[in-house]
Structures are given as structure tokens and as C-alpha cells.
Amino acid sequence: MRRLYFLVPDTQMAKAIVDDLLRARIIWRHIHVLADHSVTLDELPEASLLQSSDVVHALERGVALGGATGALIGLVALVFPPAQLVIAGGAVVGLTVAGAGFGAWTAAMIGIAEPNGRLARFREAIREGQILIMADVPPLREEEISQMVAQHFPQADMEGGEPTTPIFP
């Protein structure tokens, strides 16, 4: 899937674009609308925390850093066992998993309060009252959907697209 971004000046145009996307068989759950808190998004698919916050990126970093820290602590405990205890490899695995879990939890708590870094280029326009429409479309239909929106709504700014999934799993 590819995520297309459109900036529109008002909710009426946003509703019309969402209706056109639905008629073009883009599923409701693949359309996300983000606006300033002063704008009411009646009958529009509002962006969830996954789209509007940095929780996913923070979660990835938290798992990596927490897991690495847990593994390091486990290895140190294996090499220098406390109070003459015998520590096996299971402790390293356990501490790695515990560290990854703790890192994921704390990073997600922080990331949920941070705005999505991918949407930084749209922050000023959203603050000024514009509405951001994000549509997840199949790569083969990207050009078709972009042309449809540009043809029906010349006032809508097509702001490009990007993959919705990372390159490396």
C-alpha cells in the first residue's frame, strides 16, 4: 500500500474527496483525516493515534534499546554472577525479553504524546486550519487516485505519497 497525502482548505471539500475515494473503492479504514482541534470532523474518518502520534516509531526504538540493554545486563550477570550464584543462558534470554518489554512500554508512553514525525511538513498548514487527508491505496492505483482527486478538486494540494510499510520487515 502507498499513502497519498492531500491538503484541503475546508471540511466540505474533505467530505467530497472522501466520498470520491469511497466510490473509487478505497475502504473507509484506509482513509484518515487529520485537522486542528478547532476543526470538527463530522462524518469523516478521523486519524487514530497510530497515524497522528509517533507511537509506532517510538515502540520500535523502545524494543530495540530495551532488548539490547536487557541482553547486556544478562551477559554481565552471566560473566560476573552475584553472590556466587550460577546463572545460565536462560537468564540472558529472560532479561532480554524483559528489557524489550519494558522498553516497548516506556517508549510507547512517550511516543503517544509526540506528534508523528512523518507529518512534520504538514503541521503548519494544519495549524492554519487546513485538513490533511491520508489515503492508503494499492501501488497500481496511486496514479489513478491522484488524477481523480486533481481533476475533481483542483483546489486540493496533492502532497505526494510514501509506502505505508517499512522496506525491511
N, CA, C and O atoms as a DFTB+ gen file, in Angstrom:
676 C
 N C O
     1  1       0.844      -1.190       0.000
     2  2       0.000       0.000       0.000
     3  2       0.884       1.246       0.000
     4  3       1.993       1.249       0.533
     5  1       0.363       2.279      -0.603
     6  2       1.034       3.576      -0.616
     7  2       0.098       4.588       0.026
     8  3      -1.111       4.556      -0.201
     9  1       0.656       5.479       0.823
    10  2      -0.148       6.511       1.470
    11  2      -0.028       7.803       0.672
    12  3       1.065       8.336       0.478
    13  1      -1.173       8.292       0.216
    14  2      -1.238       9.561      -0.506
    15  2      -1.698      10.647       0.453
    16  3      -2.547      10.407       1.312
    17  1      -1.137      11.842       0.304
    18  2      -1.472      12.973       1.168
    19  2      -2.121      14.074       0.338
    20  3      -1.621      14.445      -0.725
    21  1      -3.244      14.591       0.840
    22  2      -3.932      15.709       0.202
    23  2      -4.228      16.755       1.268
    24  3      -4.751      16.423       2.331
    25  1      -3.900      18.012       0.995
    26  2      -4.271      19.116       1.879
    27  2      -5.445      19.849       1.254
    28  3      -5.401      20.239       0.087
    29  1      -6.494      20.032       2.043
    30  2      -7.688      20.712       1.536
    31  2      -8.053      21.850       2.479
    32  3      -7.742      21.798       3.669
    33  1      -8.720      22.891       1.945
    34  2      -8.988      24.075       2.764
    35  2     -10.149      23.954       3.753
    36  3     -10.165      24.670       4.754
    37  1     -11.126      23.068       3.504
    38  2     -12.284      23.021       4.405
    39  2     -12.886      21.615       4.478
    40  3     -12.517      20.717       3.722
    41  1     -13.830      21.456       5.422
    42  2     -14.435      20.137       5.645
    43  2     -15.364      19.731       4.504
    44  3     -15.505      18.540       4.228
    45  1     -15.999      20.688       3.839
    46  2     -16.881      20.332       2.720
    47  2     -16.097      19.641       1.612
    48  3     -16.538      18.628       1.068
    49  1     -14.938      20.188       1.282
    50  2     -14.116      19.566       0.247
    51  2     -13.572      18.226       0.747
    52  3     -13.478      17.268      -0.020
    53  1     -13.217      18.161       2.020
    54  2     -12.719      16.896       2.581
    55  2     -13.788      15.812       2.478
    56  3     -13.488      14.675       2.112
    57  1     -15.042      16.163       2.801
    58  2     -16.131      15.186       2.692
    59  2     -16.325      14.736       1.246
    60  3     -16.541      13.553       0.983
    61  1     -16.249      15.676       0.317
    62  2     -16.421      15.331      -1.097
    63  2     -15.294      14.415      -1.579
    64  3     -15.544      13.473      -2.331
    65  1     -14.067      14.681      -1.155
    66  2     -12.939      13.831      -1.557
    67  2     -13.074      12.448      -0.942
    68  3     -12.828      11.445      -1.612
    69  1     -13.461      12.385       0.324
    70  2     -13.654      11.081       0.973
    71  2     -14.751      10.302       0.255
    72  3     -14.619       9.096       0.049
    73  1     -15.832      10.979      -0.125
    74  2     -16.899      10.303      -0.876
    75  2     -16.378       9.760      -2.207
    76  3     -16.705       8.637      -2.592
    77  1     -15.568      10.556      -2.910
    78  2     -14.991      10.086      -4.176
    79  2     -14.060       8.897      -3.954
    80  3     -14.056       7.954      -4.744
    81  1     -13.278       8.940      -2.886
    82  2     -12.384       7.817      -2.579
    83  2     -13.185       6.553      -2.287
    84  3     -12.808       5.458      -2.707
    85  1     -14.290       6.711      -1.566
    86  2     -15.140       5.552      -1.275
    87  2     -15.771       5.008      -2.558
    88  3     -15.861       3.793      -2.738
    89  1     -16.210       5.910      -3.455
    90  2     -16.762       5.462      -4.738
    91  2     -15.698       4.771      -5.589
    92  3     -16.019       3.912      -6.410
    93  1     -14.436       5.144      -5.394
    94  2     -13.326       4.515      -6.126
    95  2     -12.884       3.217      -5.444
    96  3     -11.852       2.644      -5.793
    97  1     -13.671       2.765      -4.476
    98  2     -13.444       1.503      -3.767
    99  2     -12.197       1.512      -2.882
   100  3     -11.521       0.496      -2.724
   101  1     -11.909       2.682      -2.310
   102  2     -10.902       2.756      -1.254
   103  2     -11.672       2.561       0.051
   104  3     -12.602       3.312       0.346
   105  1     -11.289       1.568       0.816
   106  2     -12.029       1.187       2.026
   107  2     -11.944       2.298       3.075
   108  3     -10.920       2.972       3.194
   109  1     -13.025       2.483       3.832
   110  2     -13.132       3.514       4.868
   111  2     -11.943       3.481       5.825
   112  3     -11.412       4.529       6.192
   113  1     -11.524       2.281       6.231
   114  2     -10.430       2.181       7.210
   115  2      -9.072       2.542       6.605
   116  3      -8.082       2.643       7.329
   117  1      -9.018       2.738       5.282
   118  2      -7.775       3.149       4.628
   119  2      -7.741       4.652       4.351
   120  3      -6.844       5.147       3.669
   121  1      -8.722       5.366       4.885
   122  2      -8.785       6.821       4.726
   123  2      -8.699       7.434       6.122
   124  3      -9.425       7.033       7.032
   125  1      -7.804       8.407       6.280
   126  2      -7.593       9.037       7.583
   127  2      -7.570      10.550       7.382
   128  3      -6.931      11.052       6.458
   129  1      -8.265      11.262       8.246
   130  2      -8.337      12.718       8.141
   131  2      -7.785      13.323       9.425
   132  3      -8.159      12.920      10.526
   133  1      -6.893      14.292       9.270
   134  2      -6.263      14.949      10.412
   135  2      -6.448      16.453      10.271
   136  3      -6.185      17.027       9.214
   137  1      -6.903      17.083      11.350
   138  2      -7.122      18.529      11.338
   139  2      -6.797      19.088      12.716
   140  3      -6.591      18.341      13.673
   141  1      -6.754      20.404      12.799
   142  2      -6.538      21.082      14.067
   143  2      -7.719      20.786      14.992
   144  3      -8.811      20.447      14.537
   145  1      -7.483      20.917      16.280
   146  2      -8.538      20.607      17.252
   147  2      -9.751      21.531      17.120
   148  3     -10.848      21.177      17.553
   149  1      -9.564      22.697      16.535
   150  2     -10.681      23.630      16.386
   151  2     -11.616      23.252      15.236
   152  3     -12.718      23.790      15.134
   153  1     -11.188      22.338      14.376
   154  2     -11.995      21.918      13.223
   155  2     -12.774      20.656      13.592
   156  3     -12.195      19.684      14.077
   157  1     -14.084      20.674      13.362
   158  2     -14.888      19.481      13.638
   159  2     -14.915      18.596      12.397
   160  3     -15.150      19.061      11.282
   161  1     -14.670      17.322      12.620
   162  2     -14.602      16.355      11.516
   163  2     -15.836      15.460      11.515
   164  3     -15.726      14.239      11.630
   165  1     -17.009      16.073      11.384
   166  2     -18.245      15.297      11.346
   167  2     -18.239      14.363      10.145
   168  3     -17.924      14.774       9.028
   169  1     -18.586      13.117      10.380
   170  2     -18.746      12.109       9.322
   171  2     -17.487      11.889       8.484
   172  3     -17.575      11.432       7.344
   173  1     -16.332      12.206       9.031
   174  2     -15.068      11.951       8.340
   175  2     -14.265      10.936       9.145
   176  3     -14.339      10.929      10.374
   177  1     -13.507      10.086       8.480
   178  2     -12.712       9.068       9.190
   179  2     -11.494       9.697       9.866
   180  3     -10.443       9.877       9.251
   181  1     -11.663      10.021      11.131
   182  2     -10.613      10.713      11.873
   183  2      -9.381       9.828      12.058
   184  3      -9.501       8.631      12.316
   185  1      -8.208      10.422      11.925
   186  2      -6.947       9.694      12.091
   187  2      -6.824       9.202      13.532
   188  3      -7.130       9.930      14.477
   189  1      -6.376       7.967      13.684
   190  2      -6.202       7.398      15.021
   191  2      -4.843       7.804      15.582
   192  3      -4.072       8.503      14.925
   193  1      -4.561       7.359      16.797
   194  2      -3.263       7.646      17.408
   195  2      -2.115       7.050      16.604
   196  3      -1.010       7.592      16.613
   197  1      -2.360       5.944      15.912
   198  2      -1.301       5.347      15.098
   199  2      -0.880       6.275      13.967
   200  3       0.294       6.300      13.596
   201  1      -1.822       7.040      13.411
   202  2      -1.487       7.952      12.330
   203  2      -1.026       9.316      12.843
   204  3      -0.147       9.933      12.241
   205  1      -1.600       9.789      13.936
   206  2      -1.319      11.156      14.379
   207  2      -0.173      11.265      15.376
   208  3       0.378      12.353      15.548
   209  1       0.202      10.178      16.035
   210  2       1.287      10.245      17.023
   211  2       2.499       9.451      16.546
   212  3       2.452       8.773      15.520
   213  1       3.571       9.547      17.303
   214  2       4.825       8.877      16.952
   215  2       4.955       7.540      17.684
   216  3       6.072       7.069      17.897
   217  1       3.848       6.927      18.070
   218  2       3.879       5.728      18.900
   219  2       4.555       4.549      18.205
   220  3       5.270       3.791      18.860
   221  1       4.354       4.373      16.916
   222  2       4.939       3.221      16.214
   223  2       6.456       3.341      16.164
   224  3       7.168       2.384      16.468
   225  1       6.950       4.509      15.784
   226  2       8.400       4.721      15.719
   227  2       9.022       4.599      17.108
   228  3      10.088       4.002      17.257
   229  1       8.374       5.152      18.112
   230  2       8.887       5.055      19.479
   231  2       8.882       3.611      19.962
   232  3       9.813       3.190      20.649
   233  1       7.864       2.857      19.618
   234  2       7.781       1.448      20.006
   235  2       8.934       0.650      19.405
   236  3       9.537      -0.179      20.086
   237  1       9.238       0.894      18.150
   238  2      10.360       0.200      17.503
   239  2      11.673       0.503      18.216
   240  3      12.465      -0.400      18.487
   241  1      11.898       1.781      18.519
   242  2      13.129       2.160      19.223
   243  2      13.159       1.579      20.626
   244  3      14.209       1.132      21.087
   245  1      12.029       1.578      21.307
   246  2      11.974       1.064      22.672
   247  2      12.278      -0.419      22.753
   248  3      12.997      -0.859      23.650
   249  1      11.734      -1.194      21.819
   250  2      12.008      -2.636      21.802
   251  2      13.493      -2.882      21.549
   252  3      14.108      -3.716      22.213
   253  1      14.064      -2.162      20.597
   254  2      15.484      -2.358      20.267
   255  2      16.391      -1.960      21.428
   256  3      17.280      -2.719      21.812
   257  1      16.168      -0.779      21.982
   258  2      17.028      -0.320      23.076
   259  2      16.817      -1.130      24.349
   260  3      17.780      -1.475      25.033
   261  1      15.571      -1.433      24.667
   262  2      15.291      -2.237      25.858
   263  2      15.835      -3.643      25.743
   264  3      16.390      -4.178      26.703
   265  1      15.680      -4.248      24.571
   266  2      16.218      -5.595      24.354
   267  2      17.729      -5.622      24.442
   268  3      18.303      -6.530      25.042
   269  1      18.383      -4.626      23.845
   270  2      19.850      -4.564      23.905
   271  2      20.332      -4.345      25.335
   272  3      21.313      -4.954      25.760
   273  1      19.651      -3.484      26.071
   274  2      20.024      -3.242      27.466
   275  2      19.816      -4.494      28.306
   276  3      20.671      -4.844      29.120
   277  1      18.692      -5.167      28.117
   278  2      18.433      -6.408      28.851
   279  2      19.459      -7.480      28.539
   280  3      19.908      -8.190      29.438
   281  1      19.836      -7.605      27.271
   282  2      20.849      -8.592      26.879
   283  2      22.192      -8.256      27.501
   284  3      22.901      -9.149      27.964
   285  1      22.549      -6.986      27.518
   286  2      23.817      -6.570      28.117
   287  2      23.838      -6.861      29.617
   288  3      24.832      -7.365      30.139
   289  1      22.758      -6.548      30.300
   290  2      22.678      -6.842      31.741
   291  2      22.744      -8.347      31.975
   292  3      23.406      -8.803      32.907
   293  1      22.065      -9.112      31.138
   294  2      22.114     -10.569      31.267
   295  2      23.512     -11.120      31.058
   296  3      23.941     -12.015      31.787
   297  1      24.228     -10.597      30.073
   298  2      25.599     -11.051      29.824
   299  2      26.537     -10.662      30.963
   300  3      27.406     -11.445      31.347
   301  1      26.366      -9.458      31.503
   302  2      27.185      -9.044      32.652
   303  2      26.895      -9.942      33.846
   304  3      27.818     -10.340      34.557
   305  1      25.628     -10.265      34.076
   306  2      25.276     -11.161      35.187
   307  2      25.815     -12.566      34.953
   308  3      26.143     -13.266      35.911
   309  1      25.912     -12.983      33.705
   310  2      26.454     -14.303      33.385
   311  2      27.963     -14.357      33.642
   312  3      28.478     -15.353      34.151
   313  1      28.658     -13.283      33.286
   314  2      30.110     -13.236      33.472
   315  2      30.479     -12.973      34.933
   316  3      31.414     -13.578      35.456
   317  1      29.757     -12.087      35.578
   318  2      30.017     -11.745      36.981
   319  2      28.789     -12.077      37.824
   320  3      28.040     -11.174      38.198
   321  1      28.569     -13.351      38.129
   322  2      27.354     -13.727      38.868
   323  2      27.355     -13.148      40.287
   324  3      28.372     -13.196      40.979
   325  1      26.220     -12.606      40.713
   326  2      26.138     -12.037      42.062
   327  2      26.055     -13.134      43.124
   328  3      25.339     -14.120      42.954
   329  1      26.789     -12.952      44.212
   330  2      26.742     -13.828      45.403
   331  2      26.953     -15.298      45.066
   332  3      26.281     -16.170      45.616
   333  1      27.874     -15.565      44.174
   334  2      28.253     -16.937      43.825
   335  2      27.089     -17.769      43.284
   336  3      27.079     -18.991      43.435
   337  1      26.125     -17.124      42.662
   338  2      25.012     -17.842      42.039
   339  2      25.426     -18.312      40.651
   340  3      26.208     -17.646      39.972
   341  1      24.912     -19.436      40.238
   342  2      25.171     -19.935      38.896
   343  2      24.020     -19.462      38.002
   344  3      22.859     -19.805      38.225
   345  1      24.366     -18.680      37.002
   346  2      23.356     -18.145      36.095
   347  2      23.573     -18.771      34.726
   348  3      24.679     -18.733      34.189
   349  1      22.526     -19.342      34.169
   350  2      22.615     -19.994      32.859
   351  2      22.146     -19.032      31.767
   352  3      21.780     -17.889      32.043
   353  1      22.164     -19.508      30.537
   354  2      21.771     -18.699      29.389
   355  2      20.319     -18.272      29.408
   356  3      19.957     -17.276      28.783
   357  1      19.484     -19.012      30.117
   358  2      18.072     -18.649      30.203
   359  2      17.868     -17.291      30.850
   360  3      16.921     -16.574      30.525
   361  1      18.759     -16.941      31.768
   362  2      18.660     -15.629      32.407
   363  2      18.925     -14.513      31.399
   364  3      18.295     -13.457      31.452
   365  1      19.855     -14.754      30.485
   366  2      20.148     -13.753      29.454
   367  2      18.919     -13.554      28.565
   368  3      18.533     -12.426      28.260
   369  1      18.322     -14.656      28.161
   370  2      17.119     -14.577      27.324
   371  2      15.990     -13.887      28.087
   372  3      15.301     -13.025      27.541
   373  1      15.806     -14.264      29.335
   374  2      14.752     -13.665      30.149
   375  2      14.945     -12.167      30.332
   376  3      13.991     -11.397      30.216
   377  1      16.172     -11.754      30.616
   378  2      16.441     -10.327      30.779
   379  2      16.308      -9.568      29.455
   380  3      15.903      -8.406      29.444
   381  1      16.647     -10.218      28.351
   382  2      16.477      -9.584      27.040
   383  2      14.998      -9.341      26.753
   384  3      14.612      -8.257      26.317
   385  1      14.183     -10.351      26.999
   386  2      12.736     -10.218      26.766
   387  2      12.134      -9.189      27.720
   388  3      11.310      -8.369      27.313
   389  1      12.544      -9.231      28.987
   390  2      12.031      -8.264      29.960
   391  2      12.444      -6.843      29.578
   392  3      11.642      -5.915      29.675
   393  1      13.687      -6.675      29.148
   394  2      14.156      -5.355      28.725
   395  2      13.410      -4.852      27.508
   396  3      13.058      -3.675      27.433
   397  1      13.164      -5.746      26.545
   398  2      12.416      -5.355      25.347
   399  2      10.986      -4.954      25.711
   400  3      10.458      -3.974      25.185
   401  1      10.370      -5.706      26.604
   402  2       9.011      -5.380      27.036
   403  2       8.946      -4.053      27.770
   404  3       8.064      -3.234      27.509
   405  1       9.878      -3.840      28.689
   406  2       9.910      -2.580      29.436
   407  2      10.212      -1.409      28.502
   408  3       9.604      -0.344      28.611
   409  1      11.160      -1.616      27.578
   410  2      11.489      -0.562      26.617
   411  2      10.309      -0.218      25.732
   412  3      10.059       0.955      25.454
   413  1       9.577      -1.238      25.286
   414  2       8.401      -1.005      24.445
   415  2       7.339      -0.226      25.208
   416  3       6.741       0.707      24.671
   417  1       7.107      -0.605      26.447
   418  2       6.078       0.050      27.260
   419  2       6.415       1.517      27.505
   420  3       5.580       2.395      27.287
   421  1       7.639       1.782      27.958
   422  2       8.002       3.168      28.262
   423  2       8.082       4.022      26.998
   424  3       7.651       5.175      27.004
   425  1       8.622       3.473      25.927
   426  2       8.733       4.247      24.690
   427  2       7.359       4.541      24.096
   428  3       7.138       5.624      23.554
   429  1       6.440       3.592      24.192
   430  2       5.086       3.828      23.683
   431  2       4.389       4.926      24.484
   432  3       3.648       5.733      23.923
   433  1       4.628       4.954      25.788
   434  2       4.039       6.005      26.629
   435  2       4.555       7.387      26.207
   436  3       3.809       8.366      26.216
   437  1       5.821       7.449      25.844
   438  2       6.402       8.718      25.399
   439  2       5.930       9.043      23.982
   440  3       5.546      10.178      23.698
   441  1       5.960       8.051      23.096
   442  2       5.620       8.268      21.695
   443  2       4.185       8.679      21.462
   444  3       3.894       9.377      20.491
   445  1       3.284       8.262      22.329
   446  2       1.873       8.590      22.146
   447  2       1.624      10.082      22.351
   448  3       0.640      10.627      21.851
   449  1       2.518      10.740      23.088
   450  2       2.370      12.171      23.343
   451  2       3.084      13.026      22.301
   452  3       2.911      14.245      22.284
   453  1       3.880      12.412      21.438
   454  2       4.633      13.145      20.425
   455  2       3.896      13.098      19.084
   456  3       3.313      12.072      18.735
   457  1       3.919      14.202      18.331
   458  2       3.291      14.171      17.002
   459  2       4.087      13.300      16.038
   460  3       5.299      13.141      16.188
   461  1       3.410      12.747      15.064
   462  2       4.035      11.869      14.078
   463  2       5.099      12.635      13.291
   464  3       4.815      13.676      12.698
   465  1       6.312      12.114      13.292
   466  2       7.410      12.770      12.594
   467  2       7.223      12.826      11.090
   468  3       7.709      13.751      10.440
   469  1       6.522      11.846      10.528
   470  2       6.279      11.842       9.080
   471  2       5.358      12.980       8.649
   472  3       5.345      13.362       7.479
   473  1       4.595      13.516       9.587
   474  2       3.638      14.568       9.253
   475  2       4.155      15.958       9.601
   476  3       3.386      16.920       9.593
   477  1       5.443      16.081       9.906
   478  2       6.017      17.369      10.308
   479  2       5.833      18.434       9.227
   480  3       5.608      19.604       9.539
   481  1       5.928      18.036       7.972
   482  2       5.810      19.013       6.879
   483  2       4.401      19.585       6.749
   484  3       4.207      20.595       6.074
   485  1       3.411      18.948       7.391
   486  2       2.028      19.413       7.300
   487  2       1.574      20.190       8.536
   488  3       0.477      20.748       8.537
   489  1       2.390      20.238       9.578
   490  2       1.955      20.833      10.855
   491  2       1.503      22.279      10.707
   492  3       0.460      22.662      11.236
   493  1       2.273      23.074      10.001
   494  2       1.933      24.492       9.857
   495  2       0.607      24.661       9.114
   496  3      -0.228      25.468       9.522
   497  1       0.407      23.920       8.042
   498  2      -0.845      24.012       7.279
   499  2      -2.032      23.567       8.133
   500  3      -3.106      24.165       8.060
   501  1      -1.848      22.529       8.937
   502  2      -2.933      22.056       9.807
   503  2      -3.243      23.111      10.866
   504  3      -4.410      23.353      11.172
   505  1      -2.207      23.742      11.430
   506  2      -2.419      24.807      12.414
   507  2      -3.199      25.977      11.813
   508  3      -3.970      26.640      12.506
   509  1      -2.991      26.222      10.520
   510  2      -3.686      27.324       9.843
   511  2      -5.122      26.966       9.463
   512  3      -5.833      27.802       8.906
   513  1      -5.561      25.734       9.755
   514  2      -6.946      25.352       9.509
   515  2      -7.172      24.426       8.335
   516  3      -8.306      24.021       8.080
   517  1      -6.106      24.078       7.608
   518  2      -6.282      23.142       6.503
   519  2      -6.477      21.727       7.047
   520  3      -6.179      21.450       8.208
   521  1      -6.973      20.852       6.204
   522  2      -7.277      19.474       6.591
   523  2      -6.409      18.541       5.764
   524  3      -6.310      18.681       4.546
   525  1      -5.784      17.591       6.439
   526  2      -4.932      16.609       5.771
   527  2      -5.713      15.315       5.601
   528  3      -6.231      14.756       6.568
   529  1      -5.790      14.846       4.360
   530  2      -6.415      13.557       4.064
   531  2      -5.304      12.591       3.688
   532  3      -4.496      12.871       2.802
   533  1      -5.271      11.448       4.373
   534  2      -4.305      10.394       4.070
   535  2      -5.092       9.205       3.547
   536  3      -6.003       8.716       4.214
   537  1      -4.744       8.743       2.366
   538  2      -5.442       7.603       1.763
   539  2      -4.426       6.516       1.446
   540  3      -3.450       6.754       0.735
   541  1      -4.661       5.326       1.977
   542  2      -3.804       4.174       1.701
   543  2      -4.375       3.444       0.490
   544  3      -5.467       2.879       0.548
   545  1      -3.622       3.464      -0.602
   546  2      -4.102       2.889      -1.863
   547  2      -3.110       1.848      -2.368
   548  3      -1.925       1.915      -2.040
   549  1      -3.582       0.881      -3.166
   550  2      -2.648      -0.068      -3.781
   551  2      -1.687       0.680      -4.711
   552  3      -2.089       1.646      -5.359
   553  1      -0.439       0.250      -4.784
   554  2       0.543       0.959      -5.624
   555  2       0.112       1.111      -7.080
   556  3       0.433       2.114      -7.717
   557  1      -0.605       0.137      -7.610
   558  2      -1.027       0.206      -9.009
   559  2      -2.111       1.260      -9.248
   560  3      -2.344       1.660     -10.389
   561  1      -2.777       1.712      -8.177
   562  2      -3.859       2.691      -8.329
   563  2      -3.449       4.094      -7.885
   564  3      -4.266       5.015      -7.903
   565  1      -2.199       4.256      -7.491
   566  2      -1.741       5.551      -6.982
   567  2      -1.961       6.676      -7.997
   568  3      -2.515       7.720      -7.654
   569  1      -1.540       6.472      -9.217
   570  2      -1.674       7.495     -10.260
   571  2      -3.146       7.778     -10.566
   572  3      -3.537       8.933     -10.729
   573  1      -3.954       6.729     -10.642
   574  2      -5.389       6.879     -10.930
   575  2      -6.076       7.725      -9.861
   576  3      -6.835       8.639     -10.184
   577  1      -5.811       7.425      -8.596
   578  2      -6.458       8.152      -7.496
   579  2      -5.971       9.595      -7.461
   580  3      -6.766      10.512      -7.255
   581  1      -4.681       9.805      -7.658
   582  2      -4.134      11.172      -7.670
   583  2      -4.776      12.004      -8.772
   584  3      -5.147      13.156      -8.547
   585  1      -4.907      11.428      -9.959
   586  2      -5.517      12.148     -11.079
   587  2      -6.992      12.419     -10.827
   588  3      -7.493      13.488     -11.176
   589  1      -7.694      11.463     -10.224
   590  2      -9.112      11.648      -9.935
   591  2      -9.310      12.837      -8.995
   592  3     -10.164      13.690      -9.237
   593  1      -8.525      12.887      -7.931
   594  2      -8.664      13.989      -6.973
   595  2      -8.269      15.309      -7.630
   596  3      -8.950      16.316      -7.438
   597  1      -7.186      15.322      -8.397
   598  2      -6.742      16.558      -9.057
   599  2      -7.775      17.052     -10.071
   600  3      -7.969      18.259     -10.222
   601  1      -8.432      16.131     -10.758
   602  2      -9.421      16.503     -11.770
   603  2     -10.687      17.052     -11.125
   604  3     -11.213      18.070     -11.576
   605  1     -11.182      16.399     -10.082
   606  2     -12.436      16.817      -9.450
   607  2     -12.249      17.980      -8.480
   608  3     -13.171      18.766      -8.264
   609  1     -11.050      18.090      -7.893
   610  2     -10.807      19.094      -6.851
   611  2      -9.470      19.794      -7.103
   612  3      -8.477      19.474      -6.449
   613  1      -9.430      20.740      -8.038
   614  2      -8.159      21.401      -8.332
   615  2      -7.604      22.213      -7.153
   616  3      -6.409      22.504      -7.115
   617  1      -8.470      22.584      -6.183
   618  2      -8.001      23.339      -5.017
   619  2      -7.256      22.450      -4.019
   620  3      -6.530      22.954      -3.162
   621  1      -7.430      21.150      -4.124
   622  2      -6.748      20.222      -3.210
   623  2      -5.284      20.101      -3.623
   624  3      -4.973      19.902      -4.797
   625  1      -4.405      20.222      -2.656
   626  2      -2.967      20.100      -2.925
   627  2      -2.535      18.661      -2.743
   628  3      -2.627      18.115      -1.644
   629  1      -2.062      18.041      -3.819
   630  2      -1.500      16.689      -3.737
   631  2      -0.098      16.838      -3.167
   632  3       0.754      17.495      -3.765
   633  1       0.139      16.231      -2.016
   634  2       1.408      16.400      -1.314
   635  2       2.304      15.176      -1.400
   636  3       3.201      15.005      -0.575
   637  1       2.072      14.324      -2.389
   638  2       2.951      13.175      -2.590
   639  2       2.457      11.921      -1.906
   640  3       1.360      11.879      -1.350
   641  1       3.301      10.892      -1.960
   642  2       2.966       9.611      -1.366
   643  2       4.203       8.929      -0.832
   644  3       5.331       9.307      -1.150
   645  1       3.977       7.927      -0.023
   646  2       5.073       7.143       0.543
   647  2       4.553       5.764       0.905
   648  3       3.347       5.590       1.079
   649  1       5.435       4.777       1.022
   650  2       4.976       3.439       1.405
   651  2       4.466       3.435       2.843
   652  3       4.992       4.146       3.699
   653  1       3.442       2.631       3.099
   654  2       2.908       2.538       4.459
   655  2       3.618       1.478       5.277
   656  3       3.487       1.451       6.500
   657  1       4.371       0.603       4.620
   658  2       5.103      -0.439       5.338
   659  2       6.590      -0.217       5.160
   660  3       7.014       0.290       4.122
   661  1       7.399      -0.586       6.157
   662  2       8.837      -0.407       6.019
   663  2       9.417      -1.315       4.937
   664  3       8.839      -2.350       4.604
   665  1      10.553      -0.917       4.402
   666  2      11.200      -1.700       3.349
   667  2      11.680      -3.037       3.897
   668  3      11.522      -4.075       3.253
   669  1      12.261      -3.005       5.079
   670  2      12.771      -4.229       5.689
   671  2      11.813      -4.682       6.779
   672  3      11.453      -3.884       7.644
   673  1      11.393      -5.939       6.759
   674  2      10.454      -6.406       7.792
   675  2      11.088      -6.494       9.152
   676  3      10.425      -6.871      10.119
